[in-house]
Amino acid sequence: MKCLIILSMVALAVTAETYPADHDDLDIENVVSNDDLLLSYNTCFTDKAPCSEIPAFFKPRARSVLKAQKHIMRRYVEGLKQKYPEEFGAFVKKFDPANKYTAALAAAIANA
């Protein structure tokens, strides 16, 4: 019985620490290849325009990110950095003004 309770608590803790998978099917290749869409996401993320629903994993929180979410984030960051370096700078400034986490993020999503 104790083992069952402990396993349930561990499963609950693991589930509570990950982002919802609601947007794991986001067509990130479409976002990155569509300049208007890519810029609209970034203007939303950097508070330059109102947002539609934002996938939760883009919001800064200390939770685990699933593999599909890392892939989406990697493609978004790569596309933004390559096509719009100034907008990428605005994105980094918004979410990491002290530049403490950008290198860790790059490492975390590098192989996704």
PDB file of C-alpha atoms in Angstrom:
ATOM      1  CA  MET A   1       0.000   0.000   0.000  1.00  0.00           C
ATOM      2  CA  LYS A   2       2.795   2.413   0.916  1.00  0.00           C
ATOM      3  CA  CYS A   3       4.508   1.643  -2.375  1.00  0.00           C
ATOM      4  CA  LEU A   4       1.328   2.472  -4.311  1.00  0.00           C
ATOM      5  CA  ILE A   5       0.962   5.797  -2.501  1.00  0.00           C
ATOM      6  CA  ILE A   6       4.596   6.703  -3.131  1.00  0.00           C
ATOM      7  CA  LEU A   7       4.352   5.782  -6.822  1.00  0.00           C
ATOM      8  CA  SER A   8       1.180   7.857  -7.150  1.00  0.00           C
ATOM      9  CA  MET A   9       2.883  10.849  -5.560  1.00  0.00           C
ATOM     10  CA  VAL A  10       5.910  10.515  -7.843  1.00  0.00           C
ATOM     11  CA  ALA A  11       3.673  10.252 -10.912  1.00  0.00           C
ATOM     12  CA  LEU A  12       1.742  13.319  -9.795  1.00  0.00           C
ATOM     13  CA  ALA A  13       4.944  15.276  -9.182  1.00  0.00           C
ATOM     14  CA  VAL A  14       6.331  14.370 -12.599  1.00  0.00           C
ATOM     15  CA  THR A  15       3.055  15.271 -14.309  1.00  0.00           C
ATOM     16  CA  ALA A  16       2.799  18.560 -12.448  1.00  0.00           C
ATOM     17  CA  GLU A  17       6.299  19.576 -13.465  1.00  0.00           C
ATOM     18  CA  THR A  18       5.872  19.304 -17.233  1.00  0.00           C
ATOM     19  CA  TYR A  19       4.208  21.729 -19.594  1.00  0.00           C
ATOM     20  CA  PRO A  20       0.874  20.763 -21.072  1.00  0.00           C
ATOM     21  CA  ALA A  21       1.140  19.009 -24.420  1.00  0.00           C
ATOM     22  CA  ASP A  22      -1.731  21.063 -25.874  1.00  0.00           C
ATOM     23  CA  HIS A  23       0.439  22.703 -28.536  1.00  0.00           C
ATOM     24  CA  ASP A  24       2.897  19.903 -29.257  1.00  0.00           C
ATOM     25  CA  ASP A  25       1.361  19.585 -32.716  1.00  0.00           C
ATOM     26  CA  LEU A  26       2.103  23.224 -33.603  1.00  0.00           C
ATOM     27  CA  ASP A  27       3.327  23.317 -37.211  1.00  0.00           C
ATOM     28  CA  ILE A  28       6.535  25.174 -36.371  1.00  0.00           C
ATOM     29  CA  GLU A  29       7.906  24.701 -39.892  1.00  0.00           C
ATOM     30  CA  ASN A  30       4.926  26.699 -41.181  1.00  0.00           C
ATOM     31  CA  VAL A  31       5.547  29.401 -38.573  1.00  0.00           C
ATOM     32  CA  VAL A  32       9.252  29.671 -39.413  1.00  0.00           C
ATOM     33  CA  SER A  33       8.664  29.679 -43.194  1.00  0.00           C
ATOM     34  CA  ASN A  34       5.909  32.322 -42.999  1.00  0.00           C
ATOM     35  CA  ASP A  35       7.571  35.657 -42.219  1.00  0.00           C
ATOM     36  CA  ASP A  36       4.312  37.347 -41.199  1.00  0.00           C
ATOM     37  CA  LEU A  37       3.449  34.531 -38.823  1.00  0.00           C
ATOM     38  CA  LEU A  38       6.959  34.373 -37.350  1.00  0.00           C
ATOM     39  CA  LEU A  39       6.936  38.119 -36.719  1.00  0.00           C
ATOM     40  CA  SER A  40       3.423  38.015 -35.266  1.00  0.00           C
ATOM     41  CA  TYR A  41       4.528  35.406 -32.739  1.00  0.00           C
ATOM     42  CA  ASN A  42       7.523  37.515 -31.784  1.00  0.00           C
ATOM     43  CA  THR A  43       5.569  40.772 -31.477  1.00  0.00           C
ATOM     44  CA  CYS A  44       3.242  38.896 -29.162  1.00  0.00           C
ATOM     45  CA  PHE A  45       6.035  37.369 -27.087  1.00  0.00           C
ATOM     46  CA  THR A  46       7.801  40.718 -26.729  1.00  0.00           C
ATOM     47  CA  ASP A  47       4.587  42.561 -25.755  1.00  0.00           C
ATOM     48  CA  LYS A  48       4.565  44.728 -28.885  1.00  0.00           C
ATOM     49  CA  ALA A  49       1.119  43.442 -29.902  1.00  0.00           C
ATOM     50  CA  PRO A  50      -1.760  41.568 -28.299  1.00  0.00           C
ATOM     51  CA  CYS A  51      -1.492  37.804 -28.255  1.00  0.00           C
ATOM     52  CA  SER A  52      -3.761  35.045 -29.207  1.00  0.00           C
ATOM     53  CA  GLU A  53      -3.294  32.020 -26.971  1.00  0.00           C
ATOM     54  CA  ILE A  54       0.416  31.527 -26.244  1.00  0.00           C
ATOM     55  CA  PRO A  55       1.698  27.994 -25.836  1.00  0.00           C
ATOM     56  CA  ALA A  56       2.557  27.685 -22.142  1.00  0.00           C
ATOM     57  CA  PHE A  57       6.112  26.466 -22.711  1.00  0.00           C
ATOM     58  CA  PHE A  58       7.059  29.859 -24.167  1.00  0.00           C
ATOM     59  CA  LYS A  59       6.144  31.494 -20.887  1.00  0.00           C
ATOM     60  CA  PRO A  60       9.079  31.547 -18.463  1.00  0.00           C
ATOM     61  CA  ARG A  61       8.574  28.942 -15.736  1.00  0.00           C
ATOM     62  CA  ALA A  62      10.751  26.353 -14.078  1.00  0.00           C
ATOM     63  CA  ARG A  63       9.158  23.235 -15.518  1.00  0.00           C
ATOM     64  CA  SER A  64      10.342  20.375 -17.635  1.00  0.00           C
ATOM     65  CA  VAL A  65       9.919  20.762 -21.362  1.00  0.00           C
ATOM     66  CA  LEU A  66       9.009  17.763 -23.474  1.00  0.00           C
ATOM     67  CA  LYS A  67      11.019  16.735 -26.548  1.00  0.00           C
ATOM     68  CA  ALA A  68       8.388  17.999 -29.011  1.00  0.00           C
ATOM     69  CA  GLN A  69       8.328  21.337 -27.206  1.00  0.00           C
ATOM     70  CA  LYS A  70      12.117  21.601 -27.342  1.00  0.00           C
ATOM     71  CA  HIS A  71      11.976  20.999 -31.089  1.00  0.00           C
ATOM     72  CA  ILE A  72       9.379  23.755 -31.512  1.00  0.00           C
ATOM     73  CA  MET A  73      11.442  26.158 -29.432  1.00  0.00           C
ATOM     74  CA  ARG A  74      14.655  25.295 -31.308  1.00  0.00           C
ATOM     75  CA  ARG A  75      13.064  25.910 -34.708  1.00  0.00           C
ATOM     76  CA  TYR A  76      11.455  29.153 -33.514  1.00  0.00           C
ATOM     77  CA  VAL A  77      14.723  30.479 -32.085  1.00  0.00           C
ATOM     78  CA  GLU A  78      16.735  29.412 -35.156  1.00  0.00           C
ATOM     79  CA  GLY A  79      14.252  30.949 -37.579  1.00  0.00           C
ATOM     80  CA  LEU A  80      13.955  34.194 -35.674  1.00  0.00           C
ATOM     81  CA  LYS A  81      17.710  34.530 -35.182  1.00  0.00           C
ATOM     82  CA  GLN A  82      18.435  33.808 -38.845  1.00  0.00           C
ATOM     83  CA  LYS A  83      15.693  35.942 -40.428  1.00  0.00           C
ATOM     84  CA  TYR A  84      15.262  38.728 -37.887  1.00  0.00           C
ATOM     85  CA  PRO A  85      18.307  39.115 -35.623  1.00  0.00           C
ATOM     86  CA  GLU A  86      17.002  42.378 -34.148  1.00  0.00           C
ATOM     87  CA  GLU A  87      13.699  40.734 -33.229  1.00  0.00           C
ATOM     88  CA  PHE A  88      15.628  37.832 -31.707  1.00  0.00           C
ATOM     89  CA  GLY A  89      17.504  40.402 -29.620  1.00  0.00           C
ATOM     90  CA  ALA A  90      14.172  41.841 -28.454  1.00  0.00           C
ATOM     91  CA  PHE A  91      12.991  38.325 -27.569  1.00  0.00           C
ATOM     92  CA  VAL A  92      16.128  37.664 -25.502  1.00  0.00           C
ATOM     93  CA  LYS A  93      15.928  41.089 -23.859  1.00  0.00           C
ATOM     94  CA  LYS A  94      12.323  40.418 -22.832  1.00  0.00           C
ATOM     95  CA  PHE A  95      12.845  36.942 -21.372  1.00  0.00           C
ATOM     96  CA  ASP A  96      16.500  37.084 -20.315  1.00  0.00           C
ATOM     97  CA  PRO A  97      17.505  40.731 -19.785  1.00  0.00           C
ATOM     98  CA  ALA A  98      20.605  39.801 -17.768  1.00  0.00           C
ATOM     99  CA  ASN A  99      21.584  37.189 -20.377  1.00  0.00           C
ATOM    100  CA  LYS A 100      21.855  34.489 -17.708  1.00  0.00           C
ATOM    101  CA  TYR A 101      19.802  31.758 -19.380  1.00  0.00           C
ATOM    102  CA  THR A 102      20.203  32.130 -23.148  1.00  0.00           C
ATOM    103  CA  ALA A 103      23.259  29.860 -23.370  1.00  0.00           C
ATOM    104  CA  ALA A 104      21.563  27.221 -21.207  1.00  0.00           C
ATOM    105  CA  LEU A 105      18.456  27.400 -23.385  1.00  0.00           C
ATOM    106  CA  ALA A 106      20.560  26.983 -26.531  1.00  0.00           C
ATOM    107  CA  ALA A 107      22.263  23.943 -25.007  1.00  0.00           C
ATOM    108  CA  ALA A 108      18.963  22.444 -23.844  1.00  0.00           C
ATOM    109  CA  ILE A 109      17.334  22.684 -27.268  1.00  0.00           C
ATOM    110  CA  ALA A 110      20.405  22.061 -29.448  1.00  0.00           C
ATOM    111  CA  ASN A 111      19.646  18.420 -30.234  1.00  0.00           C
ATOM    112  CA  ALA A 112      15.869  18.641 -30.261  1.00  0.00           C
TER     113      ALA A 112
END
